[in-house]
Coordinates of C-alpha atoms and ligand atoms in Angstrom, one line a residue:
M9 CA 0.0 0.0 0.0
R10 CA 2.0 2.9 -1.3
I11 CA -0.2 5.6 0.1
K12 CA 0.3 4.2 3.6
E13 CA 4.0 4.3 3.1
Y14 CA 3.5 7.9 2.2
G15 CA 2.1 8.6 5.6
F16 CA -1.7 8.2 5.1
K17 CA -3.1 7.2 8.5
G18 CA -6.8 7.3 7.7
D19 CA -9.3 4.6 6.8
L20 CA -9.0 3.7 3.1
S21 CA -12.0 1.4 3.0
K22 CA -14.2 4.5 3.1
Y23 CA -13.2 5.3 -0.4
E24 CA -13.2 1.8 -1.9
N25 CA -16.3 2.1 -4.0
S26 CA -16.2 5.8 -4.7
G27 CA -14.3 5.5 -7.9
K28 CA -11.7 7.8 -6.2
E29 CA -8.2 7.2 -4.9
V30 CA -6.4 8.8 -2.0
A31 CA -3.3 10.5 -3.2
R32 CA -0.6 12.6 -1.7
I33 CA 0.7 15.8 -3.3
I34 CA 4.5 15.5 -3.5
A35 CA 5.3 18.6 -5.5
T36 CA 3.4 21.8 -6.3
Y37 CA 3.9 23.9 -9.4
R38 CA 2.0 26.9 -10.7
D39 CA -1.2 25.0 -11.6
K40 CA -0.1 21.4 -11.6
Y41 CA 0.7 18.9 -8.9
E42 CA 2.8 15.8 -8.7
I43 CA 1.0 13.0 -6.9
V44 CA 1.5 9.5 -5.6
C45 CA -1.3 7.0 -4.9
N46 CA -1.7 3.2 -4.8
R47 CA -1.9 3.2 -8.6
G48 CA 1.5 4.9 -9.0
F49 CA 3.0 8.4 -9.6
G50 CA 1.5 11.0 -11.9
L51 CA 0.5 14.6 -12.5
A52 CA -2.8 16.1 -11.4
S53 CA -4.9 19.2 -11.8
I54 CA -7.7 20.7 -9.8
K55 CA -11.1 19.6 -11.0
R56 CA -12.6 23.1 -11.5
G57 CA -16.2 22.3 -10.8
C58 CA -15.3 20.8 -7.4
F59 CA -13.3 23.8 -6.2
Y60 CA -14.5 27.0 -7.9
D61 CA -18.2 26.8 -7.0
N62 CA -17.6 25.7 -3.4
P63 CA -16.6 28.6 -1.0
N64 CA -15.4 26.1 1.5
S65 CA -13.1 24.2 -0.8
V66 CA -9.5 24.0 0.4
Y67 CA -6.9 24.2 -2.3
P68 CA -4.1 21.6 -1.9
T69 CA -0.5 22.1 -1.2
T70 CA 2.6 19.9 -0.9
G71 CA 2.0 17.2 1.7
D72 CA -1.8 17.2 1.4
F73 CA -3.8 14.1 1.0
V74 CA -6.4 14.5 -1.7
L75 CA -9.1 12.5 -3.5
I76 CA -8.5 12.1 -7.2
E77 CA -10.0 10.6 -10.2
W78 CA -7.1 8.6 -11.5
N79 CA -6.1 9.0 -15.1
E80 CA -3.6 6.4 -16.4
T81 CA -2.6 8.4 -19.4
G82 CA -2.9 12.1 -18.6
D83 CA -3.7 14.4 -15.7
S84 CA -5.6 12.9 -12.8
M85 CA -8.3 15.2 -11.4
I86 CA -8.2 16.4 -7.8
T87 CA -11.8 16.6 -6.4
E88 CA -11.2 17.3 -2.7
T89 CA -8.5 18.1 -0.2
L90 CA -8.8 15.8 2.9
K91 CA -8.7 17.3 6.4
R92 CA -5.2 18.3 7.5
T93 CA -3.4 17.2 10.6
S94 CA -1.1 20.2 10.4
S95 CA -0.3 23.0 8.1
F96 CA 2.1 25.9 7.9
S97 CA 1.3 29.1 6.1
R98 CA 2.7 32.5 5.9
V99 CA 1.2 35.9 5.2
A100 CA 2.0 37.4 1.9
T101 CA 1.4 41.1 1.7
S102 CA 0.5 43.0 -1.4
G103 CA -0.4 46.7 -1.7
D104 CA 1.0 50.0 -0.6
K105 CA 2.4 49.9 2.9
N106 CA 2.3 53.7 3.3
R107 CA -1.2 54.2 2.3
E108 CA -2.6 51.5 4.6
I109 CA -4.1 49.6 1.9
H110 CA -2.4 46.3 2.4
K111 CA -4.0 43.1 1.3
Q112 CA -3.1 40.0 3.1
H113 CA -3.5 36.6 1.9
E114 CA -2.5 33.3 3.4
Q115 CA 0.0 31.3 1.4
L116 CA 0.1 27.7 2.3
V117 CA 3.6 26.3 2.5
A118 CA 3.0 22.7 3.5
A119 CA 0.5 20.3 5.1
N120 CA 0.4 17.1 7.1
F121 CA 3.8 17.0 8.7
D122 CA 4.8 15.7 12.1
Y123 CA 7.9 17.9 12.7
I124 CA 9.1 21.3 11.6
F125 CA 12.8 21.7 11.4
I126 CA 13.5 25.4 12.0
M127 CA 16.9 25.9 10.4
Q128 CA 19.4 28.8 10.9
S129 CA 23.0 28.7 10.0
L130 CA 25.7 29.7 12.3
N131 CA 27.3 32.1 9.9
N132 CA 25.5 35.4 9.9
N133 CA 22.0 33.9 9.8
F134 CA 21.7 33.3 13.6
N135 CA 18.9 35.5 14.9
L136 CA 16.9 34.8 18.1
R137 CA 14.1 37.2 17.2
R138 CA 13.5 35.5 13.9
L139 CA 13.6 32.2 15.7
E140 CA 10.8 33.3 18.0
R141 CA 8.8 34.1 14.9
Y142 CA 9.3 30.7 13.4
L143 CA 8.6 29.0 16.7
T144 CA 5.3 30.8 17.1
L145 CA 4.2 29.9 13.6
S146 CA 5.4 26.3 14.1
W147 CA 3.4 25.8 17.4
E148 CA 0.4 27.2 15.6
S149 CA 0.8 24.6 12.8
G150 CA 0.0 21.6 14.9
A151 CA 3.4 19.9 14.4
I152 CA 6.4 19.7 16.8
P153 CA 9.2 22.2 16.2
V154 CA 12.8 21.2 16.4
V155 CA 15.6 23.8 16.0
I156 CA 18.6 22.9 13.9
L157 CA 21.6 25.2 13.8
T158 CA 23.5 24.4 10.7
K159 CA 27.1 24.8 9.6
S160 CA 28.5 24.2 13.0
D161 CA 31.9 23.7 11.4
L162 CA 32.1 27.4 10.8
V163 CA 32.1 28.4 14.4
E164 CA 34.1 27.2 17.4
N165 CA 31.4 27.5 20.1
A166 CA 28.4 25.9 18.6
T167 CA 27.3 24.6 22.0
E168 CA 27.0 28.2 23.3
Y169 CA 24.6 29.0 20.5
V170 CA 22.6 25.9 21.4
R171 CA 22.4 27.1 25.0
E172 CA 21.2 30.5 23.9
V173 CA 18.4 29.0 21.8
E174 CA 17.4 26.7 24.6
K175 CA 16.8 29.7 26.8
I176 CA 14.1 31.0 24.5
A177 CA 12.8 27.8 22.8
I178 CA 11.3 26.3 25.9
G179 CA 10.5 22.6 25.6
V180 CA 12.0 22.4 22.1
D181 CA 14.9 20.2 21.1
V182 CA 17.9 22.2 19.8
Y183 CA 20.8 20.7 17.8
A184 CA 23.9 22.1 16.1
I185 CA 24.9 20.1 13.1
S186 CA 27.3 20.2 10.1
C187 CA 26.7 18.4 6.9
K188 CA 30.4 19.0 6.1
T189 CA 31.9 17.2 9.1
R190 CA 28.7 15.2 9.9
E191 CA 28.9 16.5 13.4
G192 CA 25.5 16.1 15.2
L193 CA 23.9 14.1 12.4
E194 CA 23.6 11.0 14.6
D195 CA 21.5 13.0 17.1
I196 CA 18.9 13.9 14.6
E197 CA 18.7 10.6 12.7
K198 CA 16.3 9.2 15.3
Y199 CA 13.5 11.5 14.1
F200 CA 13.5 10.2 10.6
Q201 CA 11.3 7.2 11.0
K202 CA 9.1 5.4 8.5
G203 CA 5.9 7.3 7.8
N204 CA 7.0 10.6 9.6
T205 CA 6.9 13.8 7.5
F206 CA 9.2 16.7 8.2
V207 CA 9.1 20.2 6.8
F208 CA 12.4 22.1 6.6
L209 CA 12.1 25.9 7.0
G210 CA 14.7 28.6 7.1
S211 CA 16.2 31.4 5.1
S212 CA 17.8 30.8 1.7
G213 CA 21.3 29.4 2.0
V214 CA 21.1 27.9 5.5
G215 CA 21.5 24.4 4.0
K216 CA 18.0 22.9 3.9
S217 CA 18.6 21.1 0.6
T218 CA 22.1 20.1 1.7
L219 CA 20.6 18.3 4.7
V220 CA 18.1 16.6 2.5
N221 CA 20.9 15.3 0.3
T222 CA 23.0 14.3 3.3
L223 CA 20.2 12.3 4.9
Y224 CA 19.4 10.7 1.6
G225 CA 23.0 9.8 0.9
K226 CA 22.8 11.2 -2.6
D227 CA 22.2 14.5 -4.3
V228 CA 18.4 14.6 -4.9
M229 CA 18.1 18.4 -4.4
K230 CA 20.0 21.1 -6.1
T231 CA 22.1 23.3 -3.8
S232 CA 24.3 26.4 -4.4
E233 CA 26.9 28.4 -2.9
I234 CA 25.9 31.4 -0.8
R235 CA 26.9 34.9 -1.9
E236 CA 30.3 35.9 -0.5
E237 CA 29.5 39.5 0.2
D238 CA 26.6 38.9 2.6
S239 CA 26.4 35.1 3.2
R240 CA 22.9 35.0 1.8
G241 CA 21.6 32.2 -0.3
R242 CA 20.4 32.4 -3.9
H243 CA 16.9 31.0 -3.6
T244 CA 18.0 27.8 -5.2
T245 CA 15.0 25.7 -4.3
T246 CA 11.9 27.2 -6.0
S247 CA 9.2 24.6 -5.6
R248 CA 8.0 22.6 -2.6
N249 CA 8.9 19.0 -2.9
L250 CA 8.2 16.0 -0.7
I251 CA 11.2 13.6 -0.8
M252 CA 11.0 10.0 0.5
L253 CA 14.2 9.0 2.2
P254 CA 15.5 5.5 1.8
N255 CA 14.6 4.8 5.4
G256 CA 10.9 5.7 4.9
G257 CA 10.9 9.2 6.4
M258 CA 9.7 12.1 4.3
I259 CA 10.9 15.6 4.0
I260 CA 9.2 18.6 2.5
D261 CA 12.0 20.9 1.3
T262 CA 10.8 24.5 0.9
P263 CA 12.3 27.5 -0.8
G264 CA 14.0 29.9 1.7
M265 CA 11.4 32.4 2.6
R266 CA 11.9 36.1 2.1
E267 CA 9.3 37.2 4.5
L268 CA 7.5 35.5 7.2
G269 CA 4.4 37.3 8.4
M270 CA 2.2 36.4 11.3
W271 CA -1.2 35.0 10.7
D272 CA -3.6 33.9 13.4
V273 CA -1.1 32.8 16.0
S274 CA -2.8 33.0 19.4
Q275 CA -1.9 29.5 20.5
G276 CA 1.6 29.7 19.0
L277 CA 2.3 32.9 21.0
D278 CA 1.1 31.2 24.2
K279 CA 3.5 28.3 23.7
T280 CA 6.5 30.3 22.5
F281 CA 6.1 33.0 25.2
G282 CA 5.1 30.9 28.2
D283 CA 7.6 32.9 30.3
V284 CA 5.9 36.2 29.4
E285 CA 2.3 34.9 29.5
Q286 CA 2.6 33.7 33.1
Y287 CA 2.6 37.3 34.3
L288 CA -0.3 38.5 32.2
G289 CA -3.6 39.2 33.8
K290 CA -2.0 39.7 37.2
C291 CA -1.5 43.4 37.2
K292 CA -3.3 45.7 39.6
F293 CA -5.3 47.3 36.7
T294 CA -7.1 45.1 34.3
N295 CA -6.4 47.5 31.4
C296 CA -2.7 47.8 32.3
T297 CA -0.5 48.7 29.3
H298 CA 2.6 47.5 31.1
T299 CA 4.4 50.8 30.4
N300 CA 4.3 52.8 33.6
E301 CA 1.4 51.7 35.8
P302 CA 1.9 51.0 39.5
G303 CA 1.3 47.3 40.4
C304 CA 2.3 46.1 36.9
R305 CA 3.5 42.5 37.3
I306 CA 5.4 42.6 34.0
L307 CA 7.4 45.7 35.0
E308 CA 8.0 44.2 38.4
A309 CA 9.2 40.9 36.9
I310 CA 11.5 42.8 34.5
E311 CA 12.8 44.9 37.3
A312 CA 13.5 41.8 39.4
G313 CA 15.3 40.2 36.6
E314 CA 12.8 37.4 36.4
L315 CA 11.7 38.3 32.9
S316 CA 13.8 39.5 30.1
E317 CA 12.7 42.9 28.7
E318 CA 13.7 41.8 25.2
R319 CA 11.5 38.8 25.4
F320 CA 8.6 41.0 26.5
R321 CA 9.2 43.4 23.6
S322 CA 9.3 40.7 21.0
Y323 CA 6.1 39.2 22.5
I324 CA 4.3 42.5 22.1
K325 CA 5.7 43.0 18.6
L326 CA 4.6 39.7 17.3
Q327 CA 1.2 40.0 19.1
N328 CA 0.6 43.4 17.4
E329 CA 1.6 42.0 14.1
A330 CA -0.8 39.1 14.5
K331 CA -3.5 41.5 15.6
Y332 CA -2.8 43.6 12.6
N333 CA -3.0 40.7 10.2
N334 CA -6.1 39.3 11.6
D335 CA -8.1 42.4 11.5
S336 CA -6.1 45.2 10.0
E337 CA -9.0 47.6 9.8
S338 CA -10.0 47.6 13.4
Y339 CA -6.3 47.5 14.5
L340 CA -5.6 50.7 12.5
K341 CA -8.8 52.3 13.9
E342 CA -7.7 51.5 17.4
K343 CA -4.3 52.9 16.7
R344 CA -5.6 56.2 15.2
E345 CA -7.9 56.6 18.2
K346 CA -5.1 56.1 20.6
F347 CA -3.0 58.8 18.8
K348 CA -6.0 61.1 18.7
K349 CA -6.3 60.8 22.5
I350 CA -2.6 61.5 22.9
A351 CA -2.9 64.6 20.7
K352 CA -5.9 65.8 22.6
Y353 CA -4.1 65.3 25.9
N354 CA -1.1 67.2 24.6
R355 CA -3.2 70.1 23.4
G356 CA -4.8 70.3 26.8
K357 CA -1.5 70.6 28.6
Ligands
GTP409 N1 30.4 25.0 5.8 C1 29.2 24.4 5.6 N2 28.5 24.7 4.5 C2 27.3 24.1 4.3 C3 26.8 23.2 5.2 N3 25.5 22.8 4.8 C4 25.3 23.5 3.6 N4 26.4 24.3 3.3 C5 26.5 25.2 2.1 O1 25.6 26.2 2.1 C6 25.2 26.6 0.8 C7 23.7 26.7 0.6 O2 23.1 25.4 0.9 P1 21.6 25.0 0.3 O3 21.4 23.6 0.8 O4 21.5 25.2 -1.2 O5 20.7 26.0 1.1 P2 19.1 26.0 1.1 O6 18.7 26.3 2.5 O7 18.5 24.8 0.5 O8 18.8 27.3 0.2 P3 17.5 27.7 -0.7 O9 17.2 26.5 -1.6 O10 18.0 28.9 -1.5 O11 16.4 28.1 0.2 C8 25.8 25.5 -0.1 O12 27.0 26.1 -0.7 C9 26.2 24.4 0.9 O13 27.3 23.7 0.4 C10 27.6 22.9 6.4 O14 27.2 22.1 7.2 N5 28.8 23.5 6.5
MG410 MG1 17.2 24.6 -1.1

């Protein structure tokens, strides 16, 4: 049963007499999909009638399980996307930032994975604030995040970086690895078990595809040198591919992302910022802004060195962004009203 090997954990008998097959999307192109199902591998397209007229239809992405009408000789037709166990999306923004006419749309990166490998390289790409952003989105996705610091051969003190990350990535496994010296690879091999799906996320050039190739034992993904001037990658991977490793684990290799906006991340924020959230709702005033009020638990905790001010700031920043993305209109209204009040107050002085 190939579809089971590709991670399908549901009940296949449900679809036995439906004339349809369960398939998994293993690559996404502009308007075509590569699929695998019990009949074999092939290409597929969306069956328009099933998606266009239905406002609740969910368009598939790499990793999705879908129902198809199998076509031996041409494109199979995708009629439905099955319920996801996890998904990861980012917010893509279009419009004019200065004129407050942003348009946000959710762009799905991958679906149905068990672990997210958040990857940062130890040369110039290491950034704790960006990591918090990835962690928040990862917790929200429904999968388990693992932090992988790559290119440990380029620094002498990789374990210090691991410690730094461990301080902010509470309850998350953190590893430093090198595909060049193979340092740390043994520690992460345990994750790659049969039927498990992984998504690799991180900026261009951090070595996502190199790790795919190293785990595979052969070059299955194209990689390229980073630019010398700024250590950035060249956006080598352009599509989202699901690769089956020889040991039965599956990896979704994604292109390095240029921007990573916040979508609806309330749960993700709770988990990423447990250290901050424990103080919330405990201030003297229920509408405390945590800026200068007496009896503010947050300010007290910062003062006492129990809570890092930086952590609190990035929590607020990500929360505001998420609020903005969820409901940009009322967020902007709220903001304008706040400034109006301040202006009024200043005039009255
Ligand atoms: N020194 C060192 N270089 C590495 C290591 N892993 C990857 N690289 C190099 O980093 C560069 C970029 O690697 P890729 O695997 O193409 O990066 P990527 O994350 O897939 O990038 P995009 O596909 O553009 O998102 C290549 O030149 C790799 O050889 C490592 O462990 N050590
Ligand atoms: Mg790549």
